Each structure stands twice: as structure tokens, then as C-alpha cells.
mmCIF file of C-alpha atoms in Angstrom:
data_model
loop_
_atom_site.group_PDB
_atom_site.id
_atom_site.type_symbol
_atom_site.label_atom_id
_atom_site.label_comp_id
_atom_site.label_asym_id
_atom_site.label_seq_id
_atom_site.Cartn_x
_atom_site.Cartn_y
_atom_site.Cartn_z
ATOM 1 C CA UNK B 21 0.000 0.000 0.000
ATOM 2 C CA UNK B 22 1.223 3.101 -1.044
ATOM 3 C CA UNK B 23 -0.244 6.731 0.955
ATOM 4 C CA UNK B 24 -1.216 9.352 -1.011
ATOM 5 C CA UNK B 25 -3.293 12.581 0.730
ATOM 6 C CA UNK B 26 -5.188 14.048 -1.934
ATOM 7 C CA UNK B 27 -7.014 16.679 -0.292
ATOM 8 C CA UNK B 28 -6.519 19.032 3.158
ATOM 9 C CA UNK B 29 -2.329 17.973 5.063
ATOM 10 C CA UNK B 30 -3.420 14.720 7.049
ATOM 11 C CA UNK B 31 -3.618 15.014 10.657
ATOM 12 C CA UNK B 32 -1.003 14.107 12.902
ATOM 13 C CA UNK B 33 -3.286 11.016 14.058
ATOM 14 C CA UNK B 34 -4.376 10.517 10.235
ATOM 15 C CA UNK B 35 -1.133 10.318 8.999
ATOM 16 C CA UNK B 36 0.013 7.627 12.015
ATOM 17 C CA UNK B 37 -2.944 6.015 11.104
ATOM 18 C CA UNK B 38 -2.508 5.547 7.910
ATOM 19 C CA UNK B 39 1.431 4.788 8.053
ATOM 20 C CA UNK B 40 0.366 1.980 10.311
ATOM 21 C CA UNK B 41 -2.312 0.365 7.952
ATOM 22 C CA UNK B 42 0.699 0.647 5.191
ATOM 23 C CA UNK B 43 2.900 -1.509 7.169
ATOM 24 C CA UNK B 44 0.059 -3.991 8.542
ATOM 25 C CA UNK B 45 -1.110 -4.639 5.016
ATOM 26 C CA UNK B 46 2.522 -5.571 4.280
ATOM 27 C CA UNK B 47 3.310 -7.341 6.980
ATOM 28 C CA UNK B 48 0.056 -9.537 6.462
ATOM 29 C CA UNK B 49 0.550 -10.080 2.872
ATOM 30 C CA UNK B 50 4.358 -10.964 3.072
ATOM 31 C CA UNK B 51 4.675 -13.234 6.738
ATOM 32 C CA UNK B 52 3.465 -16.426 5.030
ATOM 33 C CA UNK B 53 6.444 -15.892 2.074
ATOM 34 C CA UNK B 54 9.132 -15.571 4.842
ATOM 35 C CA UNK B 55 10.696 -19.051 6.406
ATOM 36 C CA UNK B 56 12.724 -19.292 9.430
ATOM 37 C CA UNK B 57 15.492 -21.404 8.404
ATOM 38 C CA UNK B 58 17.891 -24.115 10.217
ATOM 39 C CA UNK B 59 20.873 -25.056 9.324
ATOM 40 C CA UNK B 60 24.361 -26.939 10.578
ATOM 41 C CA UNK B 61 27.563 -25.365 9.592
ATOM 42 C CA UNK B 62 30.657 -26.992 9.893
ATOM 43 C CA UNK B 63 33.509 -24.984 11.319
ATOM 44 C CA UNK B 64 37.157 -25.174 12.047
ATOM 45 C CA UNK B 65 38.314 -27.740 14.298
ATOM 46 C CA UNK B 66 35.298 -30.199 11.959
ATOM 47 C CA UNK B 67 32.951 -29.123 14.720
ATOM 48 C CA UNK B 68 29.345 -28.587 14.065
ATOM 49 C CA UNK B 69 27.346 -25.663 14.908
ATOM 50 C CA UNK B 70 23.868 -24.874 14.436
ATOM 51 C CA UNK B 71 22.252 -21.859 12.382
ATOM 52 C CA UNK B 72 19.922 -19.748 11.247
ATOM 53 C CA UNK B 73 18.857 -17.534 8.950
ATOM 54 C CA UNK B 74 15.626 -16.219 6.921
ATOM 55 C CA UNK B 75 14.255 -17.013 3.041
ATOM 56 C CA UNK B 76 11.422 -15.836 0.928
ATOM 57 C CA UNK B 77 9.467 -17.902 -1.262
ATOM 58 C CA UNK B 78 9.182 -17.078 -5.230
ATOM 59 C CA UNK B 79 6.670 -19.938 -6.250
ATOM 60 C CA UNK B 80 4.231 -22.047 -5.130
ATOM 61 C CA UNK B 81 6.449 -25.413 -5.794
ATOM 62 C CA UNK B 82 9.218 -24.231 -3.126
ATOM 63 C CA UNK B 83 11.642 -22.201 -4.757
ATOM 64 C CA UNK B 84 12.499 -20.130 -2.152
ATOM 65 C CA UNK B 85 15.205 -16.970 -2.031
ATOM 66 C CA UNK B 86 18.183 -16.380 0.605
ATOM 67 C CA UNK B 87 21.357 -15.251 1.390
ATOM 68 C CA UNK B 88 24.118 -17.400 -0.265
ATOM 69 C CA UNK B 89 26.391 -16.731 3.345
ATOM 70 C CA UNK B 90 23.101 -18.015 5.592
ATOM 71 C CA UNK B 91 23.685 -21.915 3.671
ATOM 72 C CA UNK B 92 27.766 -21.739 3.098
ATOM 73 C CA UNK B 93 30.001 -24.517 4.446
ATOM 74 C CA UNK B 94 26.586 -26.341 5.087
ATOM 75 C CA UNK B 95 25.682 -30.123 3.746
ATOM 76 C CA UNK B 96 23.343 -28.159 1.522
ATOM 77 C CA UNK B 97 20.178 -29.335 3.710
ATOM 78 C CA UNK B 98 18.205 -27.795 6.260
ATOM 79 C CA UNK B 99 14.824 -26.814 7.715
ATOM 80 C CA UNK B 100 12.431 -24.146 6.840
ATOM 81 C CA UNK B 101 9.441 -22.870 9.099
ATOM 82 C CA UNK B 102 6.649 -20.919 8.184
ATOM 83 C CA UNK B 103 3.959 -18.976 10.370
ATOM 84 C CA UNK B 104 1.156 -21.127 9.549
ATOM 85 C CA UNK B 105 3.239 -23.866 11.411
ATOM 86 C CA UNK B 106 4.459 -25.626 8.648
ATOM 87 C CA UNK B 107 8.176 -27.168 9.235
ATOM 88 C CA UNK B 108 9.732 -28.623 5.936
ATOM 89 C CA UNK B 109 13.144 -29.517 4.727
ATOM 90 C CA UNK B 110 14.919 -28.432 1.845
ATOM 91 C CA UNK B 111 17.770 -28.224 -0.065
ATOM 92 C CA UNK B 112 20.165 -25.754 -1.735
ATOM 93 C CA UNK B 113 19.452 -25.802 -5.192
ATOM 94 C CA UNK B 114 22.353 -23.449 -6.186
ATOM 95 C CA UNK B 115 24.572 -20.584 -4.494
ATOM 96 C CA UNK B 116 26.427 -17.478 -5.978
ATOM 97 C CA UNK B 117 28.633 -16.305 -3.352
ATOM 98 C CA UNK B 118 29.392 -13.432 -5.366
ATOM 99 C CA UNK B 119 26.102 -11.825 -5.469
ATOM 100 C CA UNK B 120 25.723 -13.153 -2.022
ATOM 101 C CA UNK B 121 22.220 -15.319 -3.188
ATOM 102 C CA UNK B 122 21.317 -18.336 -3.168
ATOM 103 C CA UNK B 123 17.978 -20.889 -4.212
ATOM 104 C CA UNK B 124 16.638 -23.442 -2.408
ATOM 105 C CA UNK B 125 13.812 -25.812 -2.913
ATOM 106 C CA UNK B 126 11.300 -26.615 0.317
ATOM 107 C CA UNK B 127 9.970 -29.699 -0.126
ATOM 108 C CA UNK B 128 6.071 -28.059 0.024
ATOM 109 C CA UNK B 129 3.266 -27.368 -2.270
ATOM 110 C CA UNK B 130 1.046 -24.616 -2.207
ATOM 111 C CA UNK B 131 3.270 -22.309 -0.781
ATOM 112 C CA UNK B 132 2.554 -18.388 -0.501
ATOM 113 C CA UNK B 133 5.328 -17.139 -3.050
ATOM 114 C CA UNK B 134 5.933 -13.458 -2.674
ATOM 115 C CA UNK B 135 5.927 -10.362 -5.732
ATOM 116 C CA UNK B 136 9.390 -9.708 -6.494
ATOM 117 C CA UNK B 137 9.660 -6.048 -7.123
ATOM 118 C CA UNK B 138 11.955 -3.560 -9.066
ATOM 119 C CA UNK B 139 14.955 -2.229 -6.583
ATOM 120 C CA UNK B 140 15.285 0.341 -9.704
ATOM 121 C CA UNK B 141 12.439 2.516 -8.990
ATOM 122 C CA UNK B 142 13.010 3.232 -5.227
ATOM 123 C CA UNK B 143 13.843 6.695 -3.677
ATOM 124 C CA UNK B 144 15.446 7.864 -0.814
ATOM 125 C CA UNK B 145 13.357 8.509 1.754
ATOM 126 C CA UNK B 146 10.500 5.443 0.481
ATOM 127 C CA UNK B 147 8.884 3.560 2.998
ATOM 128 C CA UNK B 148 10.645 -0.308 3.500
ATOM 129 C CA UNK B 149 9.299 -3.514 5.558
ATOM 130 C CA UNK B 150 11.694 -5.824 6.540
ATOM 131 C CA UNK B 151 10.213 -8.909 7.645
ATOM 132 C CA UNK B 152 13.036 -11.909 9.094
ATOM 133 C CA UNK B 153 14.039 -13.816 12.223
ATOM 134 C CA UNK B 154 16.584 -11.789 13.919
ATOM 135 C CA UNK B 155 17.676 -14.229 16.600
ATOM 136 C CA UNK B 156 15.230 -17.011 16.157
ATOM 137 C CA UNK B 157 12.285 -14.825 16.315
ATOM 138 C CA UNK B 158 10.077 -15.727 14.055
ATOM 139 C CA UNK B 159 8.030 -13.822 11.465
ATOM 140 C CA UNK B 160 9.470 -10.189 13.243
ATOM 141 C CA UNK B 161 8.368 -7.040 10.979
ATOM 142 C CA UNK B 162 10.394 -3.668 11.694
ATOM 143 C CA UNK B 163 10.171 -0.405 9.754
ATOM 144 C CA UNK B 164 11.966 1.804 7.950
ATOM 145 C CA UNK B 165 13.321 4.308 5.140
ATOM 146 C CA UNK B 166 15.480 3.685 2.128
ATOM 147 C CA UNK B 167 18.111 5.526 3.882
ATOM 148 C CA UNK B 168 21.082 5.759 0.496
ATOM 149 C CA UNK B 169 20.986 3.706 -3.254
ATOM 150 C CA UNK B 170 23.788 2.622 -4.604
ATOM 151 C CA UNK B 171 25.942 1.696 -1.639
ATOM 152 C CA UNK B 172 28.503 -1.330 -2.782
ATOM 153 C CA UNK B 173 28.744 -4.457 -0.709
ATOM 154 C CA UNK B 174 32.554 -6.452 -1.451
ATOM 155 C CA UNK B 175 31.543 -10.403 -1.267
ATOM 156 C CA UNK B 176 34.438 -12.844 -1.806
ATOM 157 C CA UNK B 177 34.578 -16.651 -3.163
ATOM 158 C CA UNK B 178 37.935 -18.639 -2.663
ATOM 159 C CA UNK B 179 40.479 -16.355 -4.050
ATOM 160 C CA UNK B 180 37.988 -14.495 -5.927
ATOM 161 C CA UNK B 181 36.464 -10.849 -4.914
ATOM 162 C CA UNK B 182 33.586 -8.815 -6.282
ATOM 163 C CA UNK B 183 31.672 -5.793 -5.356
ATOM 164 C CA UNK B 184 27.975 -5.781 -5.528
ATOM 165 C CA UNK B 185 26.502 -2.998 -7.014
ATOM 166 C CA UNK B 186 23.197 -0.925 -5.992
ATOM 167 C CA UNK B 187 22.815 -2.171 -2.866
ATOM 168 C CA UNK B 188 19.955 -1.038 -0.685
ATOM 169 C CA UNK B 189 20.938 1.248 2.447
ATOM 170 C CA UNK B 190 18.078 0.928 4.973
ATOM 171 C CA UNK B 191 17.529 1.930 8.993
ATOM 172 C CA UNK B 192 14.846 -0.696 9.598
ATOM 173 C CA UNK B 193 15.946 -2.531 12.477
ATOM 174 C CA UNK B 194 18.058 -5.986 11.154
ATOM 175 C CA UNK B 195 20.103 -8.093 13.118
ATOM 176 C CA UNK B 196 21.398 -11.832 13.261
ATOM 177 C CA UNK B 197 19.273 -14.124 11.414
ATOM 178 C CA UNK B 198 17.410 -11.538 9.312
ATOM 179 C CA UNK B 199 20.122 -12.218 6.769
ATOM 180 C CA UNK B 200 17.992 -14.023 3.865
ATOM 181 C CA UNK B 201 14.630 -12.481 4.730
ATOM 182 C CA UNK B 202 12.755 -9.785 2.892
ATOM 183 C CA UNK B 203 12.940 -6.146 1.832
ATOM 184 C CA UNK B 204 9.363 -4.894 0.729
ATOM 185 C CA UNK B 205 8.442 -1.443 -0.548
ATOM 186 C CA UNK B 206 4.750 0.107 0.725
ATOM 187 C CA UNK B 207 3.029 -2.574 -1.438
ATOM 188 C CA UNK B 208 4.178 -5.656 -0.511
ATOM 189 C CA UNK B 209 6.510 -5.771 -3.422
ATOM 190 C CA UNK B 210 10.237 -7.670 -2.004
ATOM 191 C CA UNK B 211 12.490 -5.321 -3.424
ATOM 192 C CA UNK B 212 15.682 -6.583 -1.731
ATOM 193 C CA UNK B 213 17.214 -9.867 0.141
ATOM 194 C CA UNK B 214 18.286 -8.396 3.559
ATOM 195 C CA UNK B 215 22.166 -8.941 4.126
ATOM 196 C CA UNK B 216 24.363 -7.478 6.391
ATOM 197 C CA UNK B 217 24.169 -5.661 9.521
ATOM 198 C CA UNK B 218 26.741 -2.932 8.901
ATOM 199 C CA UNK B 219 26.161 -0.892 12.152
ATOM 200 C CA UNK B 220 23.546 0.331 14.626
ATOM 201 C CA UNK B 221 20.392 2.013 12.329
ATOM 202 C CA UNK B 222 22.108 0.575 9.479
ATOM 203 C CA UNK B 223 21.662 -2.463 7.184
ATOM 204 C CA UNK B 224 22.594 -3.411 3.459
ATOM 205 C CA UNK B 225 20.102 -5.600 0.609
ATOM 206 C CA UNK B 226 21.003 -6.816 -2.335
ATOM 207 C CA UNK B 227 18.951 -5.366 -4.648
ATOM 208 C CA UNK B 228 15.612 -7.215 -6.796
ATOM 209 C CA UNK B 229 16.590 -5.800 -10.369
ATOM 210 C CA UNK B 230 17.252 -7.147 -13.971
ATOM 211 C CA UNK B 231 20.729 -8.114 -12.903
ATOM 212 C CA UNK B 232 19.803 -9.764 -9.546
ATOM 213 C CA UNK B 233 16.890 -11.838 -11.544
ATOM 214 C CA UNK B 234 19.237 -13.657 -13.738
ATOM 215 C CA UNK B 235 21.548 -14.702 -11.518
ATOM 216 C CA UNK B 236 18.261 -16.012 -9.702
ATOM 217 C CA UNK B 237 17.080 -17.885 -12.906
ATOM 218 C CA UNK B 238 20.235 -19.379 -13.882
ATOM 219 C CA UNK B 239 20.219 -20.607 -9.862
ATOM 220 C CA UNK B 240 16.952 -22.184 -10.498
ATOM 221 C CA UNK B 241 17.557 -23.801 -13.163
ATOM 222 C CA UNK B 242 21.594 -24.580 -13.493
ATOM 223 C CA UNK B 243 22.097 -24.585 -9.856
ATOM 224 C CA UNK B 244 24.972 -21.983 -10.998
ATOM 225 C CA UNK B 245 25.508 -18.664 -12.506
ATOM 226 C CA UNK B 246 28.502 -18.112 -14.817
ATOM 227 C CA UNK B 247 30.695 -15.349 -15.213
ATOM 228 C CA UNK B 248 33.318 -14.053 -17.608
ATOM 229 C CA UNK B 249 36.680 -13.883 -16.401
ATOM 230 C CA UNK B 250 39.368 -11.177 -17.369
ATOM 231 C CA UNK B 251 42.235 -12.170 -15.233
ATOM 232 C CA UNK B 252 42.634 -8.437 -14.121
ATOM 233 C CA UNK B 253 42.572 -6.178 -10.554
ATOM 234 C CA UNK B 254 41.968 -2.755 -11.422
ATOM 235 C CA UNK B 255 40.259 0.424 -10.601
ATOM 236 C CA UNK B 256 38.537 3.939 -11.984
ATOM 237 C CA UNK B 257 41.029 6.646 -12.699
ATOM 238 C CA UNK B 258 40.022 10.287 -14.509
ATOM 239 C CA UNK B 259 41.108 10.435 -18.258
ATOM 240 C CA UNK B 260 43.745 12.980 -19.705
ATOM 241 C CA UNK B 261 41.426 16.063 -20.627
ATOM 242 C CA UNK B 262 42.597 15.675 -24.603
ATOM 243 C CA UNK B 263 41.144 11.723 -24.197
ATOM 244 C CA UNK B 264 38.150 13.129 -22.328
ATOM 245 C CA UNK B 265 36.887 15.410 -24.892
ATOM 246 C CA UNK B 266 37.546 13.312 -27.712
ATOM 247 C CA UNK B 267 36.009 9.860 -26.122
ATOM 248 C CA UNK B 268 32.940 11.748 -23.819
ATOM 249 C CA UNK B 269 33.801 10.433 -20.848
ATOM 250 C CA UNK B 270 35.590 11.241 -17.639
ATOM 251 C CA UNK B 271 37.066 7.887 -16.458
ATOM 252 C CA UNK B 272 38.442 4.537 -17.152
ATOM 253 C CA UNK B 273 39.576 1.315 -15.579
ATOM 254 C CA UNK B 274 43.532 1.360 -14.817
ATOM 255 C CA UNK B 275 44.630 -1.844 -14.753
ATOM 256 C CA UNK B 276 47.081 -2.427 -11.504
ATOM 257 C CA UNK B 277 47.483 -6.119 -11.825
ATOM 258 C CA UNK B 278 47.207 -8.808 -14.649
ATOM 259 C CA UNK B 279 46.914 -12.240 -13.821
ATOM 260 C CA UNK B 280 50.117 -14.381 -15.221
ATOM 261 C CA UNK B 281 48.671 -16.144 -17.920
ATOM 262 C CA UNK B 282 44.789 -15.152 -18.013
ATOM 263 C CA UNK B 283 42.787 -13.605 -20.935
ATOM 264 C CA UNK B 284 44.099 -10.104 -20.386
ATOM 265 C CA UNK B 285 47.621 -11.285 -20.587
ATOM 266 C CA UNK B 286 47.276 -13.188 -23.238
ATOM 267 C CA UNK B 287 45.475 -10.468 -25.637
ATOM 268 C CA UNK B 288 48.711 -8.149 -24.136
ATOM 269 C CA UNK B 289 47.401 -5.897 -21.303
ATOM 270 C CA UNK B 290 49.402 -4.456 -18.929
ATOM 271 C CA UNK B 291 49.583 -2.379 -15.851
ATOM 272 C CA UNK B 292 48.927 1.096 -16.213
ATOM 273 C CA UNK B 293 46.848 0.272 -18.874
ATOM 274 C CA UNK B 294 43.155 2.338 -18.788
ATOM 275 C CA UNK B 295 40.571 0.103 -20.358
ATOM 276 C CA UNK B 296 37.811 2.874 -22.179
ATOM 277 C CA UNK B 297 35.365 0.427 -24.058
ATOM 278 C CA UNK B 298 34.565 -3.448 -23.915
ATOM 279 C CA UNK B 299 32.809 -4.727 -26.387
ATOM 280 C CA UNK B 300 31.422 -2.262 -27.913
ATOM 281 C CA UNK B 301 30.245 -0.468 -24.325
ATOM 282 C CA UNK B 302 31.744 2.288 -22.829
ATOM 283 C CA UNK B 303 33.656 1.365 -19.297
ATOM 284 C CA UNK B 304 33.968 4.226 -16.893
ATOM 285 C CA UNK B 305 33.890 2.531 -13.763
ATOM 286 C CA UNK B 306 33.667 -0.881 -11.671
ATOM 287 C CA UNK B 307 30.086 -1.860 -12.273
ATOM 288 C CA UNK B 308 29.757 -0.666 -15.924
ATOM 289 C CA UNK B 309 32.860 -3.490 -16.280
ATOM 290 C CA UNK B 310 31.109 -6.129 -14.353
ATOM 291 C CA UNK B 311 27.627 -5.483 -16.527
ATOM 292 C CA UNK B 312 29.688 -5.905 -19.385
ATOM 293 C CA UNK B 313 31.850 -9.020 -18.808
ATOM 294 C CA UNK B 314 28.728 -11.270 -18.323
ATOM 295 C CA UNK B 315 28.435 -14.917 -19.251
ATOM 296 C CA UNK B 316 27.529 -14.379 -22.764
ATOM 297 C CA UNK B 317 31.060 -13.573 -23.406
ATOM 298 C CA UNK B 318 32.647 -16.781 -22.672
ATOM 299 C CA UNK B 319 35.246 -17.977 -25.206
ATOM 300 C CA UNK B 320 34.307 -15.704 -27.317
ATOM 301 C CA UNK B 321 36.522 -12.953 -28.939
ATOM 302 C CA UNK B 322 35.841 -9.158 -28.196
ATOM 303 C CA UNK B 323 37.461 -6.055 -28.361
ATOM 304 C CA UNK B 324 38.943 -3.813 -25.700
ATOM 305 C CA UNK B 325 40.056 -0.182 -26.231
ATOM 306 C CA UNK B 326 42.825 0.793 -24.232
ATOM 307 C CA UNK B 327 44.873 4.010 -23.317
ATOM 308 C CA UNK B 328 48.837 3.075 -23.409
ATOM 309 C CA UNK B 329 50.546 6.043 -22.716
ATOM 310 C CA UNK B 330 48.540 8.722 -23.822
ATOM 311 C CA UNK B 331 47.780 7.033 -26.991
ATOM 312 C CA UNK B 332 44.597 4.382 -28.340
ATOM 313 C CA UNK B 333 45.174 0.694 -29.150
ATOM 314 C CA UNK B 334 42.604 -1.652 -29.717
ATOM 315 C CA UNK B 335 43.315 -5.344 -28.662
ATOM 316 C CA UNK B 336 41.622 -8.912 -29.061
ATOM 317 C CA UNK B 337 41.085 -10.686 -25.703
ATOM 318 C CA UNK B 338 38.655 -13.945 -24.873
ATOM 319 C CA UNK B 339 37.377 -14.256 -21.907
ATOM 320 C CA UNK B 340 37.578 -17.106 -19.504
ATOM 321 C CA UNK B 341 34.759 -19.065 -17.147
ATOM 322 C CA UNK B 342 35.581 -17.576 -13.688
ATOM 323 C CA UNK B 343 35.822 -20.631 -11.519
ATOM 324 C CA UNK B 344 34.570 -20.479 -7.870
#
């Protein structure tokens, strides 16, 4: 539900009123889509410890939505509870530790699957529900504001590290074991998979956009989501002014490190080297290269534009599988 005051300013009282209705509509529609989760993670010394976390359901069949840190080093099994009272099992059906999701599969039918909504069209300011189990506590709805867009969260598998984009800054109240559970706008809508707890008033979602939804389907489906692998460590860094003006943009990628014997190296990259277009796209910063190098690219040859010492060169590279 979404307030709008058409006529005369609201009342103090009116406006409570209705801010209240707004988040017990929510709260009503989106409970039964949020699980309590149980899991055992193994840790070191091969003891076993038990977990928790949160997960929202997408369909009616069991696919159901969480954080891919809330099932890691687990035996990929666990149990979910719902408020109706329902306790089932499930499985992981695939994890991305780099976008910090992951799919399971609740051995249920007709489950309550929540709307996934479109992180893209929130503003600062705009009304969030986050609904979890911080500490065990089932079904627990707290309020809040969509405090910053655009925040960046670093997540890390094995040797590899990448920075989710867009994340969703937020003061509703989340702590331990909300990680997994849902992010709704004023309509119900989940608009983010709740995180991290990065301080007091202050907690990070990855974000339910066009991006985020493929890595979901290829989860579903594969059990996996691929990515395209440069074999570089790099950063933005402002252009020359000549470069600026004659390419339209301020900024580039400077490579600082190329991985002995990886694509990059092998199409001739080097340190120092600012990488201006991929493909055919533009590349200013960070997440315009990760949009770019996507699985569609694997093993096959593209172009990269490069400035080598104040000077163009176009080289041939083919990207690689990255490998988790």
C-alpha cells in the first residue's frame, strides 16, 4: 500500500494512522512468504554448529530466495518454518557467493510465493518492511526508510572478490538471522534480500533488479551462474582532458594487476593500462565493467580499447569461465 493525501495535510493522528495500515497490510501479505530457516555449519576444528537464517518464497512449488552466506560450508540441507506452522526440509538448489544469493527448494506445495519487485524505482526517503528472524524470532516485521541507493557491498569466493553494485541502504531494524529475509516497498513488493548488519540504524540488501533476476534464474535452473573472467585487478582513474573530450567520458579502468597467464595477458594488457570500451560499451567505472563481462562472453573474442601512454590501441582478448 502506497499513501497518497489528496485533499486538506493529514492530521497528525491521520497520517500515524494511515502509516500503520501501510505496514500492517505488508506485513500480512508478506509473513506467510518468509521461512525461518535451520541449518548446521561446519567450522574449524570439523565441529558442528547450528544456524539460522531467513528465506522468501518465489513460487508455489518451493523455490524459495536467501542469502548465499546463511547456507555456506553447510551439507546443503536444512529446515524451513513458516507462520502457519508448517516445518519442511529443503535443499540448496544453487549458491552465488558473489552476489551473495542463493535458491533453495522446500519440499512443500502450495506455498505463498511473494511479488518480487523492481529495486530500480526506489527513492530515498521510500517507505521499506523488513520482515526476518533476527535471533530465532520468528516472522518479526520492523520499519523503515530507504536511507542511500547505490551503496557497494565487497563479497568474496575462494580467491575471488567482487563488489555488488546498488545495494539497498536501509535503517529498519536488522540483526542476526534476518540475513535471507525480505525487503518490501509500501506494497508488498520484495524489493531486496536483507544482508548485512553494517552498524547500529544501518543495514545493506542486495537489490531485486534485472541483474539480480538472472543470476536467480540461472540458480533455479543450473544450480549456478557463470561469469566471464578477465584475469585483471583494477580500478577507476580520470582520463587525460585531450582523451576526455575526444572519447565523452571522464574515467576509465587502470589496470594495476594482470593475472600471469589469463585472458588479459594473453590479448597483451598491462599495468597502467586504462581500459575505455569493452565490447562495444563504454567502461567508466567498476560496475559498468562487471555489466559488461557477463556470461555471454565466454570464449568468445571481443574487443577492448585501451589508453597506453597517452595514446589508443585496440586489442583482441577472450574471456575465460571464472571458476569459484
Amino acid at each position: 500500500m502506497e499513501v497518497t493525501f489528496i485533499s486538506s495535510p493529514p492530521s497528525d493522528d491521520e497520517a500515524l494512522d494511515a502509516y500503520s495500515q501501510a505496514v500492517t497490510t505488508v506485513a500480512e501479505r508478506l509473513s506467510p512468504s518468509v521461512a525461518n530457516l535451520r541449518v548446521s555449519r561446519r567450522v574449524r576444528g570439523g565441529r558442528v554448529l547450528d544456524g539460522g537464517g531467513s528465506a522468501v518464497v518465489i513460487t508455489p512449488d518451493g523455490f524459495t530466495l536467501t542469502s548465499a552466506h546463511v547456507v555456506a560450508r553447510t551439507d546443503g540441507l536444512g529446515r524451513a518454518s513458516f507462520v502457519d506452522g508448517r516445518e519442511l526440509e529443503f535443499e540448496v538448489v544453487g549458491s552465488d557467493p558473489l552476489s551473495d544469493l542463493a535458491v533453495l527448494r522446500v519440499d512443500g506445495r502450495d506455498l505463498t510465493p511473494a511479488e518480487l519487485g523492481d529495486a530500480e524505482r526506489l527513492r530515498v526517503g521510500q517507505l521499506v518492511v523488513a520482515i526476518g528472524n533476527p535471533h530465532g524470532f520468528t516472522g518479526s516485521v520492523t520499519t523503515g526508510v530507504v536511507s542511500a541507493l547505490g551503496r557497494s557491498l565487497p563479497t568474496r569466493s575462494g580467491a575471488n572478490v567482487r563488489v555488488v553494485d546498488n545495494v539497498i541502504q536501509t535503517d529498519a531494524a536488522l540483526n542476526p538471522g534476518n540475513s535471507g529475509g525480505a525487503l518490501a516497498d509500501g506494497r508488498g513488493r520484495v524489493i531486496g534480500i536483507n544482508t548485512a548488519v553494517a552498524g547500529v540504524g544501518l543495514g545493506l540488501a542486495v537489490p531485486i533488479n534485472a541483474a539480480t533476476r538472472r543470476i536467480i534464474a540461472a540458480l533455479m535452473s543450473e544450480g549456478r551462474f557463470r561469469r566471464a573472467y578477465l584475469g585483471i585487478a583494477g580500478g577507476p582513474r580520470p582520463l587525460p582532458p585531450r582523451l576526455a573530450r575526444e572519447l565523452g567520458r571522464k574515467s576509465g579502468i587502470e589496470i594495476v594487476e594482470v593475472v600471469e597467464g589469463g585472458p588479459a595477458a594473453q590479448a597483451g594488457l598491462r599495468p597502467e593500462d586504462l581500459i575505455v570500451e569493452l565490447d562495444g560499451s563504454p567502461i567508466e567505472g567498476m560496475d559498468e565493467l562487471q555489466r559488461v563481462v557477463v556470461s555471454e562472453l565466454i570464449g568468445r573474442a571481443v574487443r577492448a580499447k585501451v589508453v597506453r601512454e597517452g595514446r589508443e590501441h585496440e586489442l583482441e582478448l577472450v574471456p575465460a569461465e571464472l571458476e569459484g
